[in-house]
Amino acid sequence: MRQCLTSPEGGYYTTKNQAKDQFGRKGDFITSPEISQVFGELIGIWLYAEWMAQGKVSKGVELVELGPGRGTLMDDMLRTLSTFRQMRASIDSVYLIETSPSLRETQRLLLCGEAPFETVDIGIRSISKYSGIPITWCEDIRFVPKGATKTPFIVAHEFFDALPIHAFQSVPPRPSNSGTTLQTPTGLIPLSNQSPQSKQNQWRELLVSTAPPPNLVVPHAARNLSDTTPDFQLTLAKASNPTSLLLPNRSERYKTLLHRAGSTIEISPESHSYVAQIAQRIGGAPPNSTTLRSQDSSRPLEHKATPSGAALILDYGPSGTVPISTFRGIRSHKVVSPFFAAGQVDLSADVDFTALAEAALHSSSGVEVHGPVEQGTWLEAMGIRTRAEMLCKGLERDEAGRKRVVGAVERLVERGGGGMGKLYKVMAIVPERGGRRPVGFGGEIGG
Ligand code: SAH
């Protein structure tokens, strides 16, 4: 999944100028910020409300966006935040976590106009057209400097669904005399029949293997896209491997599913480590934390005396259950096999919001998590209808324009028949503060 999406050679996001753009009606998918400017504006308002609720700090605010696509969401957020002078003055920096060179260029053109890129130690930098705020592009959030005095506001829209997953299936124990085996670097080792493991179902990883000939992998440039025969397939591992022994044991949630032979679960450890980074930047690392050090030995995160900042994660996935067999390909607005035309098909999996919440709470005692709530509910609570009415007032003589605004808003909040308002969820990570709810999650705007 990682190679197909972000490999410098032939990756879906990282290879410039495939026959078409990934985004938009002519591309493979359309995202909420691309549907209406109101989406990014309301996220900007949410950040403003959080900034007010946290005492209107006058400096050290950073905006961080993970996977900014065309840059539309950041542009709408920055334009909105620029109208709040005090908050605007508190923003020191913007960081965009983006792996695709061509999308970085698209983002720079939108957010910085003529200002060129310059190389800095953690990535590349340019200057925003909004009051000259520096914007830095990094490959990974771990490059963004950490600091106890920073107030990071972090937004991730349709980012986590692109991070790689592992899939596991629950397999019943073998008949009592055949024993259970463990895959080790030197081969299969039988586990004693007396061991408790041999009587229980076992998680086995589903691994990607090549499909049997004649469907040999065709180099991506040569692939005829009308031929959708998969080049790859999922194969159940013959034995446990370190991943299947470790990952599903991280949470109690997977235990009930283990009892049902045949259950398939998806786990994204990279998502968990991203969320750990987010939580610790907001809430501080626990005093003796090794979580961050193990990933980044050079710069342990300082303990934060006063947690600050907030994160908003918007994506598709179930509210409480574990994603099951959701790995999919998306091409020309249709769900397709993820196993053909590697690098030319978008790949994604449902986001496990509960797993993200668990990872956040586990990584920092200074944060609390709200949601996930359905996107439709969140947007309505944020006042999407009022904002749409305002936009329509400005379009008094443009009936088609008004229809576009209303149609786009309906599309974002629509809850019936797999509508975006229901499929997409919104989750917030905020400083621990005894359950005071953020706006959009049952709370009120207030300073
Ligand atoms: N947020 C945008 C784009 C979503 S598509 C929108 O809603 O329109 C996913 C984005 O994440 C793309 O910009 C892609 O290049 C980026 N991306 C995917 N995997 C990434 C990774 N591992 N690290 C950094 N960026 C990544």
Short mmCIF file of C-alpha atoms and ligand atoms in Angstrom, two decimals:
data_model
loop_
_atom_site.label_atom_id
_atom_site.label_comp_id
_atom_site.label_asym_id
_atom_site.label_seq_id
_atom_site.Cartn_x
_atom_site.Cartn_y
_atom_site.Cartn_z
CA MET A 1 0.00 0.00 0.00
CA ARG A 2 2.82 2.32 0.91
CA GLN A 3 4.76 1.55 -2.27
CA CYS A 4 1.71 1.86 -4.51
CA LEU A 5 0.73 5.25 -3.06
CA THR A 6 3.97 7.02 -2.27
CA SER A 7 6.94 5.30 -3.90
CA PRO A 8 9.07 7.90 -5.72
CA GLU A 9 8.92 5.54 -8.67
CA GLY A 10 5.40 5.04 -9.93
CA GLY A 11 3.54 5.88 -6.70
CA TYR A 12 -0.06 7.00 -7.15
CA TYR A 13 0.48 10.34 -5.39
CA THR A 14 4.16 10.76 -6.11
CA THR A 15 4.31 10.30 -9.85
CA LYS A 16 3.58 13.42 -11.79
CA ASN A 17 1.34 13.50 -14.74
CA GLN A 18 -0.30 10.26 -15.02
CA ALA A 19 -2.87 10.62 -17.74
CA LYS A 20 -5.06 12.55 -15.29
CA ASP A 21 -5.19 14.43 -12.00
CA GLN A 22 -6.21 12.39 -8.93
CA PHE A 23 -8.75 14.96 -7.74
CA GLY A 24 -11.98 16.32 -9.17
CA ARG A 25 -14.71 15.21 -11.51
CA LYS A 26 -12.31 14.12 -14.24
CA GLY A 27 -9.98 12.46 -11.73
CA ASP A 28 -10.51 9.50 -9.43
CA PHE A 29 -12.24 11.08 -6.44
CA ILE A 30 -13.55 14.36 -5.11
CA THR A 31 -13.03 15.39 -1.51
CA SER A 32 -15.13 17.65 0.72
CA PRO A 33 -12.82 20.71 0.58
CA GLU A 34 -13.02 20.50 -3.22
CA ILE A 35 -16.82 20.37 -3.11
CA SER A 36 -17.31 23.64 -1.24
CA GLN A 37 -15.19 26.41 0.27
CA VAL A 38 -17.58 26.31 3.24
CA PHE A 39 -15.98 23.08 4.42
CA GLY A 40 -12.54 24.63 4.98
CA GLU A 41 -14.08 27.83 6.33
CA LEU A 42 -15.92 25.93 9.05
CA ILE A 43 -12.76 24.05 10.01
CA GLY A 44 -11.05 27.46 10.26
CA ILE A 45 -13.87 28.64 12.54
CA TRP A 46 -13.49 25.52 14.68
CA LEU A 47 -9.77 26.26 15.14
CA TYR A 48 -10.61 29.85 16.01
CA ALA A 49 -13.14 28.68 18.63
CA GLU A 50 -10.50 26.37 20.16
CA TRP A 51 -7.92 29.17 20.18
CA MET A 52 -10.42 31.38 22.04
CA ALA A 53 -11.39 28.61 24.46
CA GLN A 54 -7.73 28.09 25.29
CA GLY A 55 -7.13 31.70 26.32
CA LYS A 56 -6.17 33.35 23.00
CA VAL A 57 -2.41 32.75 23.13
CA SER A 58 -0.61 35.60 21.37
CA LYS A 59 2.25 33.62 19.82
CA GLY A 60 3.59 30.15 19.09
CA VAL A 61 0.54 28.93 17.15
CA GLU A 62 1.34 26.50 14.35
CA LEU A 63 -1.05 25.18 11.76
CA VAL A 64 -0.19 21.69 10.60
CA GLU A 65 -2.02 19.85 7.84
CA LEU A 66 -1.43 16.20 7.04
CA GLY A 67 -1.87 15.28 3.37
CA PRO A 68 -3.09 18.63 1.97
CA GLY A 69 -3.94 17.39 -1.57
CA ARG A 70 -4.36 20.43 -3.79
CA GLY A 71 -4.02 22.80 -0.80
CA THR A 72 -7.65 23.90 -1.02
CA LEU A 73 -8.48 23.18 2.61
CA MET A 74 -5.45 25.09 3.94
CA ASP A 75 -6.24 27.98 1.60
CA ASP A 76 -9.84 28.19 2.86
CA MET A 77 -8.68 27.89 6.49
CA LEU A 78 -5.98 30.56 6.13
CA ARG A 79 -8.33 32.96 4.37
CA THR A 80 -10.86 32.49 7.17
CA LEU A 81 -8.31 32.81 9.98
CA SER A 82 -6.84 35.95 8.38
CA THR A 83 -10.12 37.69 9.13
CA PHE A 84 -9.54 37.20 12.89
CA ARG A 85 -6.67 39.63 13.40
CA GLN A 86 -5.64 38.56 16.87
CA MET A 87 -5.47 34.89 16.03
CA ARG A 88 -3.80 35.59 12.71
CA ALA A 89 -1.03 37.44 14.60
CA SER A 90 -0.50 34.43 16.87
CA ILE A 91 0.32 32.08 13.96
CA ASP A 92 4.10 31.68 13.63
CA SER A 93 4.20 28.96 11.05
CA VAL A 94 2.34 26.58 8.80
CA TYR A 95 3.57 23.03 8.21
CA LEU A 96 2.30 20.83 5.41
CA ILE A 97 3.06 17.12 5.63
CA GLU A 98 3.13 16.04 2.02
CA THR A 99 5.10 13.34 0.32
CA SER A 100 4.23 14.14 -3.29
CA PRO A 101 6.54 16.59 -5.10
CA SER A 102 3.92 17.44 -7.71
CA LEU A 103 1.22 18.10 -5.09
CA ARG A 104 3.70 20.23 -3.12
CA GLU A 105 4.09 22.35 -6.20
CA THR A 106 0.29 22.61 -6.66
CA GLN A 107 -0.02 23.63 -2.99
CA ARG A 108 2.75 26.22 -3.29
CA LEU A 109 1.13 27.82 -6.32
CA LEU A 110 -2.18 28.12 -4.50
CA LEU A 111 -0.88 29.18 -1.09
CA CYS A 112 2.23 31.20 -2.01
CA GLY A 113 1.67 32.35 -5.59
CA GLU A 114 4.95 33.65 -6.99
CA ALA A 115 7.07 33.00 -3.88
CA PRO A 116 9.56 30.21 -4.71
CA PHE A 117 10.65 27.22 -2.63
CA GLU A 118 13.83 27.41 -0.61
CA THR A 119 15.50 24.37 0.92
CA VAL A 120 15.67 24.21 4.73
CA ASP A 121 16.99 21.49 7.01
CA ILE A 122 13.59 19.86 7.58
CA GLY A 123 12.19 20.17 4.06
CA ILE A 124 11.31 23.06 1.78
CA ARG A 125 9.86 26.45 2.63
CA SER A 126 7.97 29.27 0.97
CA ILE A 127 5.96 32.29 2.11
CA SER A 128 2.18 32.36 2.28
CA LYS A 129 0.25 34.97 0.37
CA TYR A 130 -1.70 35.46 3.63
CA SER A 131 0.35 38.02 5.59
CA GLY A 132 3.66 36.36 4.86
CA ILE A 133 3.38 33.38 7.21
CA PRO A 134 6.18 30.90 6.43
CA ILE A 135 4.97 27.55 5.12
CA THR A 136 7.25 24.53 5.46
CA TRP A 137 6.71 21.25 3.66
CA CYS A 138 7.95 18.10 5.45
CA GLU A 139 7.83 14.42 4.55
CA ASP A 140 6.64 13.38 8.00
CA ILE A 141 5.23 15.07 11.09
CA ARG A 142 8.33 13.94 12.99
CA PHE A 143 10.33 16.62 11.16
CA VAL A 144 8.15 19.41 12.53
CA PRO A 145 10.07 20.93 15.48
CA LYS A 146 8.59 20.08 18.86
CA GLY A 147 8.45 22.46 21.75
CA ALA A 148 6.72 22.94 25.06
CA THR A 149 5.78 26.50 24.11
CA LYS A 150 4.11 25.63 20.80
CA THR A 151 0.38 25.52 20.28
CA PRO A 152 -0.17 23.18 17.35
CA PHE A 153 -3.49 23.10 15.50
CA ILE A 154 -3.43 19.98 13.38
CA VAL A 155 -5.89 19.02 10.65
CA ALA A 156 -6.02 15.75 8.71
CA HIS A 157 -8.66 15.33 6.04
CA GLU A 158 -8.63 12.03 4.15
CA PHE A 159 -5.07 11.41 5.26
CA PHE A 160 -5.38 8.43 7.60
CA ASP A 161 -7.30 6.33 5.06
CA ALA A 162 -4.18 6.41 2.86
CA LEU A 163 -1.84 5.05 5.52
CA PRO A 164 -0.89 1.38 5.17
CA ILE A 165 -2.78 -1.32 7.03
CA HIS A 166 -2.09 -4.88 8.04
CA ALA A 167 -4.95 -7.38 7.67
CA PHE A 168 -5.40 -10.46 9.82
CA GLN A 169 -7.78 -13.37 9.78
CA SER A 170 -8.83 -15.51 12.73
CA VAL A 171 -7.95 -19.13 12.03
CA PRO A 172 -9.25 -22.07 14.12
CA PRO A 173 -6.78 -24.31 15.92
CA ARG A 174 -5.50 -27.30 14.01
CA PRO A 175 -6.65 -30.81 14.92
CA SER A 176 -4.98 -31.74 18.21
CA ASN A 177 -2.25 -33.97 16.79
CA SER A 178 -1.01 -31.60 14.09
CA GLY A 179 0.25 -28.90 16.47
CA THR A 180 0.63 -25.17 15.85
CA THR A 181 3.63 -23.69 14.13
CA LEU A 182 5.44 -20.43 14.47
CA GLN A 183 7.23 -18.79 11.57
CA THR A 184 10.76 -17.82 12.62
CA PRO A 185 13.66 -16.49 10.56
CA THR A 186 15.04 -19.99 10.38
CA GLY A 187 11.81 -21.70 9.39
CA LEU A 188 8.63 -23.17 10.93
CA ILE A 189 8.90 -24.29 14.53
CA PRO A 190 6.16 -26.49 16.02
CA LEU A 191 4.59 -25.21 19.24
CA SER A 192 3.86 -27.86 21.82
CA ASN A 193 0.28 -29.19 21.73
CA GLN A 194 0.13 -28.58 25.44
CA SER A 195 0.61 -24.85 24.96
CA PRO A 196 -2.57 -22.82 25.49
CA GLN A 197 -2.14 -21.22 22.05
CA SER A 198 -2.79 -24.50 20.27
CA LYS A 199 -6.37 -24.62 21.58
CA GLN A 200 -7.34 -21.10 20.60
CA ASN A 201 -8.03 -19.38 17.33
CA GLN A 202 -4.98 -17.62 16.03
CA TRP A 203 -4.54 -14.41 14.07
CA ARG A 204 -2.76 -14.91 10.75
CA GLU A 205 -1.69 -12.13 8.49
CA LEU A 206 -3.15 -11.73 5.01
CA LEU A 207 -0.16 -11.08 2.79
CA VAL A 208 0.02 -9.63 -0.70
CA SER A 209 1.34 -12.12 -3.21
CA THR A 210 1.43 -12.15 -6.99
CA ALA A 211 -1.58 -13.66 -8.70
CA PRO A 212 -0.87 -16.94 -10.45
CA PRO A 213 0.45 -16.70 -14.05
CA PRO A 214 -0.48 -15.68 -16.69
CA ASN A 215 -1.38 -12.47 -14.79
CA LEU A 216 2.21 -11.43 -14.38
CA VAL A 217 2.79 -7.87 -13.25
CA VAL A 218 2.91 -5.47 -16.16
CA PRO A 219 5.11 -2.39 -15.74
CA HIS A 220 2.78 0.43 -14.75
CA ALA A 221 3.29 2.56 -17.85
CA ALA A 222 2.32 -0.33 -20.07
CA ARG A 223 -0.84 -1.29 -18.25
CA ASN A 224 -4.04 -1.31 -20.22
CA LEU A 225 -6.57 -0.01 -17.72
CA SER A 226 -9.53 -1.70 -19.30
CA ASP A 227 -7.98 -4.98 -18.19
CA THR A 228 -8.83 -5.15 -14.52
CA THR A 229 -7.49 -8.64 -13.89
CA PRO A 230 -5.67 -8.42 -10.56
CA ASP A 231 -1.88 -8.73 -10.61
CA PHE A 232 -1.86 -9.52 -6.91
CA GLN A 233 -3.97 -11.34 -4.38
CA LEU A 234 -4.23 -11.78 -0.64
CA THR A 235 -2.82 -15.01 0.73
CA LEU A 236 -3.30 -16.21 4.28
CA ALA A 237 0.07 -16.69 5.96
CA LYS A 238 0.76 -20.33 6.74
CA ALA A 239 1.81 -19.53 10.28
CA SER A 240 1.95 -16.70 12.78
CA ASN A 241 4.52 -14.02 12.16
CA PRO A 242 5.79 -11.31 14.51
CA THR A 243 3.20 -8.85 13.17
CA SER A 244 0.28 -11.17 13.76
CA LEU A 245 1.52 -12.05 17.23
CA LEU A 246 1.98 -8.43 18.26
CA LEU A 247 -0.47 -6.06 16.58
CA PRO A 248 -3.84 -7.70 17.31
CA ASN A 249 -2.84 -8.07 20.95
CA ARG A 250 -2.48 -4.36 21.38
CA SER A 251 -6.15 -3.80 22.07
CA GLU A 252 -8.88 -5.73 23.86
CA ARG A 253 -11.20 -4.86 20.99
CA TYR A 254 -9.75 -7.53 18.73
CA LYS A 255 -10.18 -10.33 21.28
CA THR A 256 -13.92 -10.85 20.73
CA LEU A 257 -13.37 -11.06 17.00
CA LEU A 258 -10.64 -13.67 17.46
CA HIS A 259 -13.23 -16.05 18.87
CA ARG A 260 -15.14 -15.94 15.58
CA ALA A 261 -13.05 -17.97 13.14
CA GLY A 262 -12.89 -16.29 9.73
CA SER A 263 -13.10 -12.72 11.12
CA THR A 264 -10.84 -10.33 9.28
CA ILE A 265 -9.50 -7.20 10.93
CA GLU A 266 -7.43 -4.29 9.67
CA ILE A 267 -4.88 -2.45 11.79
CA SER A 268 -2.81 0.55 10.77
CA PRO A 269 0.21 0.90 13.07
CA GLU A 270 1.44 3.90 11.08
CA SER A 271 -1.83 5.69 11.88
CA HIS A 272 -1.31 4.93 15.55
CA SER A 273 2.18 6.39 15.51
CA TYR A 274 0.93 9.54 13.72
CA VAL A 275 -1.79 9.97 16.34
CA ALA A 276 0.76 9.42 19.12
CA GLN A 277 2.78 12.28 17.64
CA ILE A 278 -0.31 14.49 17.48
CA ALA A 279 -1.40 13.70 21.05
CA GLN A 280 2.06 14.31 22.50
CA ARG A 281 2.46 17.60 20.66
CA ILE A 282 -0.83 18.78 22.18
CA GLY A 283 -0.75 17.12 25.59
CA GLY A 284 2.96 16.51 26.17
CA ALA A 285 4.65 13.15 26.50
CA PRO A 286 4.37 11.30 29.78
CA PRO A 287 7.45 12.22 31.91
CA ASN A 288 9.37 8.99 31.23
CA SER A 289 7.95 8.35 27.81
CA THR A 290 9.94 6.24 25.42
CA THR A 291 7.28 6.24 22.71
CA LEU A 292 8.66 9.18 20.83
CA ARG A 293 12.27 8.46 21.64
CA SER A 294 12.10 5.06 20.06
CA GLN A 295 11.06 6.68 16.78
CA ASP A 296 13.18 9.77 16.96
CA SER A 297 16.11 9.30 19.27
CA SER A 298 17.61 12.72 18.64
CA ARG A 299 14.83 14.90 19.96
CA PRO A 300 12.61 13.64 22.77
CA LEU A 301 9.48 15.72 23.20
CA GLU A 302 9.57 18.09 26.13
CA HIS A 303 7.06 17.59 28.86
CA LYS A 304 4.33 20.18 28.36
CA ALA A 305 3.33 21.89 31.59
CA THR A 306 0.20 23.28 29.96
CA PRO A 307 -1.30 21.20 27.17
CA SER A 308 -2.37 23.35 24.23
CA GLY A 309 -3.51 23.14 20.64
CA ALA A 310 -6.01 20.78 19.03
CA ALA A 311 -6.37 18.26 16.24
CA LEU A 312 -9.29 17.59 13.96
CA ILE A 313 -9.35 14.31 12.07
CA LEU A 314 -11.92 13.95 9.29
CA ASP A 315 -12.19 10.74 7.32
CA TYR A 316 -14.38 7.78 6.52
CA GLY A 317 -14.73 4.76 8.75
CA PRO A 318 -16.97 3.22 11.39
CA SER A 319 -17.64 5.10 14.65
CA GLY A 320 -16.92 2.24 17.04
CA THR A 321 -16.35 -1.06 15.27
CA VAL A 322 -13.11 -2.47 13.86
CA PRO A 323 -12.81 -2.09 10.06
CA ILE A 324 -13.30 -5.44 8.36
CA SER A 325 -12.17 -6.10 4.77
CA THR A 326 -12.38 -2.45 3.73
CA PHE A 327 -9.16 -2.28 1.71
CA ARG A 328 -10.17 -0.98 -1.72
CA GLY A 329 -9.05 0.64 -4.91
CA ILE A 330 -10.70 3.79 -6.26
CA ARG A 331 -10.51 4.78 -9.87
CA SER A 332 -12.68 7.20 -11.82
CA HIS A 333 -15.08 7.50 -8.86
CA LYS A 334 -15.65 3.75 -8.70
CA VAL A 335 -14.53 1.13 -6.19
CA VAL A 336 -12.20 -1.32 -7.95
CA SER A 337 -9.87 -4.14 -6.96
CA PRO A 338 -6.85 -2.75 -5.10
CA PHE A 339 -4.75 -5.40 -6.80
CA PHE A 340 -4.51 -4.23 -10.38
CA ALA A 341 -2.53 -1.44 -12.05
CA ALA A 342 -0.34 -0.72 -9.03
CA GLY A 343 0.38 3.00 -8.81
CA GLN A 344 -2.50 4.00 -11.05
CA VAL A 345 -5.30 3.25 -8.63
CA ASP A 346 -5.93 5.09 -5.36
CA LEU A 347 -5.83 2.73 -2.39
CA SER A 348 -7.51 3.26 0.93
CA ALA A 349 -9.00 1.54 3.94
CA ASP A 350 -11.59 2.67 6.47
CA VAL A 351 -10.17 4.60 9.40
CA ASP A 352 -10.53 2.89 12.77
CA PHE A 353 -11.46 5.93 14.85
CA THR A 354 -11.60 4.02 18.12
CA ALA A 355 -8.07 2.74 17.54
CA LEU A 356 -6.94 6.32 16.88
CA ALA A 357 -8.64 7.48 20.09
CA GLU A 358 -7.00 4.67 22.08
CA ALA A 359 -3.59 5.50 20.62
CA ALA A 360 -4.02 9.20 21.49
CA LEU A 361 -5.10 8.56 25.07
CA HIS A 362 -2.37 5.98 25.53
CA SER A 363 0.34 8.37 24.30
CA SER A 364 -0.45 11.42 26.40
CA SER A 365 -2.32 11.95 29.63
CA GLY A 366 -2.69 15.62 28.66
CA VAL A 367 -5.34 15.07 25.98
CA GLU A 368 -8.95 14.06 25.66
CA VAL A 369 -10.77 12.83 22.59
CA HIS A 370 -14.22 13.88 21.36
CA GLY A 371 -16.25 12.08 18.74
CA PRO A 372 -16.21 10.68 16.24
CA VAL A 373 -19.44 12.33 15.15
CA GLU A 374 -20.94 12.12 11.69
CA GLN A 375 -19.74 14.83 9.31
CA GLY A 376 -23.33 15.95 8.61
CA THR A 377 -24.02 16.47 12.32
CA TRP A 378 -20.73 18.28 12.83
CA LEU A 379 -21.18 20.60 9.86
CA GLU A 380 -24.73 21.48 10.93
CA ALA A 381 -23.54 22.21 14.46
CA MET A 382 -20.81 24.42 13.00
CA GLY A 383 -23.45 26.46 11.18
CA ILE A 384 -23.07 25.27 7.59
CA ARG A 385 -26.63 26.35 6.71
CA THR A 386 -26.12 29.90 7.95
CA ARG A 387 -22.83 30.18 6.08
CA ALA A 388 -24.49 28.89 2.89
CA GLU A 389 -27.26 31.48 3.25
CA MET A 390 -24.66 34.23 3.56
CA LEU A 391 -22.93 33.04 0.41
CA CYS A 392 -26.25 32.91 -1.43
CA LYS A 393 -27.04 36.51 -0.41
CA GLY A 394 -23.88 37.55 -2.23
CA LEU A 395 -25.14 35.74 -5.33
CA GLU A 396 -28.49 37.48 -5.60
CA ARG A 397 -28.37 37.75 -9.38
CA ASP A 398 -26.74 34.41 -9.99
CA GLU A 399 -29.31 31.66 -9.69
CA ALA A 400 -26.97 28.95 -10.98
CA GLY A 401 -24.35 30.03 -8.41
CA ARG A 402 -26.88 29.82 -5.59
CA LYS A 403 -27.93 26.37 -6.76
CA ARG A 404 -24.30 25.29 -6.74
CA VAL A 405 -23.81 26.47 -3.15
CA VAL A 406 -26.98 24.75 -1.93
CA GLY A 407 -26.22 21.55 -3.89
CA ALA A 408 -22.68 21.36 -2.52
CA VAL A 409 -23.86 21.85 1.06
CA GLU A 410 -26.50 19.15 0.64
CA ARG A 411 -23.85 16.79 -0.68
CA LEU A 412 -21.62 17.40 2.35
CA VAL A 413 -24.36 16.83 4.93
CA GLU A 414 -26.45 14.17 3.10
CA ARG A 415 -27.00 11.24 5.45
CA GLY A 416 -29.12 8.87 3.34
CA GLY A 417 -27.86 6.07 1.08
CA GLY A 418 -24.16 6.22 1.88
CA GLY A 419 -24.10 10.03 1.81
CA MET A 420 -20.95 11.90 2.81
CA GLY A 421 -22.68 13.36 5.88
CA LYS A 422 -22.97 9.88 7.36
CA LEU A 423 -19.96 7.98 5.97
CA TYR A 424 -17.45 10.62 7.02
CA LYS A 425 -16.71 11.21 10.68
CA VAL A 426 -15.04 13.97 12.63
CA MET A 427 -12.92 13.41 15.73
CA ALA A 428 -11.14 15.97 17.91
CA ILE A 429 -8.10 15.64 20.14
CA VAL A 430 -7.89 18.56 22.58
CA PRO A 431 -6.06 19.37 25.82
CA GLU A 432 -7.46 17.55 28.83
CA ARG A 433 -9.89 19.89 30.54
CA GLY A 434 -12.40 17.91 32.52
CA GLY A 435 -14.80 17.16 29.72
CA ARG A 436 -15.62 20.70 28.47
CA ARG A 437 -16.83 19.89 25.01
CA PRO A 438 -15.42 21.54 21.90
CA VAL A 439 -17.82 23.31 19.57
CA GLY A 440 -19.33 20.87 17.07
CA PHE A 441 -19.12 18.05 19.64
CA GLY A 442 -21.84 19.36 21.91
CA GLY A 443 -20.01 22.49 23.12
CA GLU A 444 -20.69 26.18 22.62
CA ILE A 445 -18.46 28.87 21.14
CA GLY A 446 -17.08 30.89 24.02
CA GLY A 447 -13.96 32.75 25.01
N1 SAH B 1 -6.65 16.39 2.28
C1 SAH B 1 -6.80 16.46 0.84
C2 SAH B 1 -6.13 15.33 0.08
C3 SAH B 1 -6.48 13.91 0.45
S1 SAH B 1 -5.61 12.73 -0.55
C4 SAH B 1 -8.26 16.57 0.48
O1 SAH B 1 -9.09 16.21 1.29
O2 SAH B 1 -8.57 16.99 -0.63
C5 SAH B 1 -4.25 12.24 0.49
C6 SAH B 1 -3.15 13.24 0.60
O3 SAH B 1 -2.17 12.71 1.49
C7 SAH B 1 -2.39 13.57 -0.67
O4 SAH B 1 -1.98 14.91 -0.60
C8 SAH B 1 -1.20 12.61 -0.59
O5 SAH B 1 -0.12 13.00 -1.41
C9 SAH B 1 -0.87 12.67 0.87
N2 SAH B 1 -0.22 11.48 1.43
C10 SAH B 1 -0.60 10.20 1.28
N3 SAH B 1 0.20 9.38 2.01
C11 SAH B 1 1.09 10.17 2.63
C12 SAH B 1 2.17 9.93 3.54
N4 SAH B 1 2.46 8.69 3.92
N5 SAH B 1 2.88 10.98 4.00
C13 SAH B 1 2.55 12.25 3.62
N6 SAH B 1 1.55 12.54 2.76
C14 SAH B 1 0.83 11.52 2.27
#
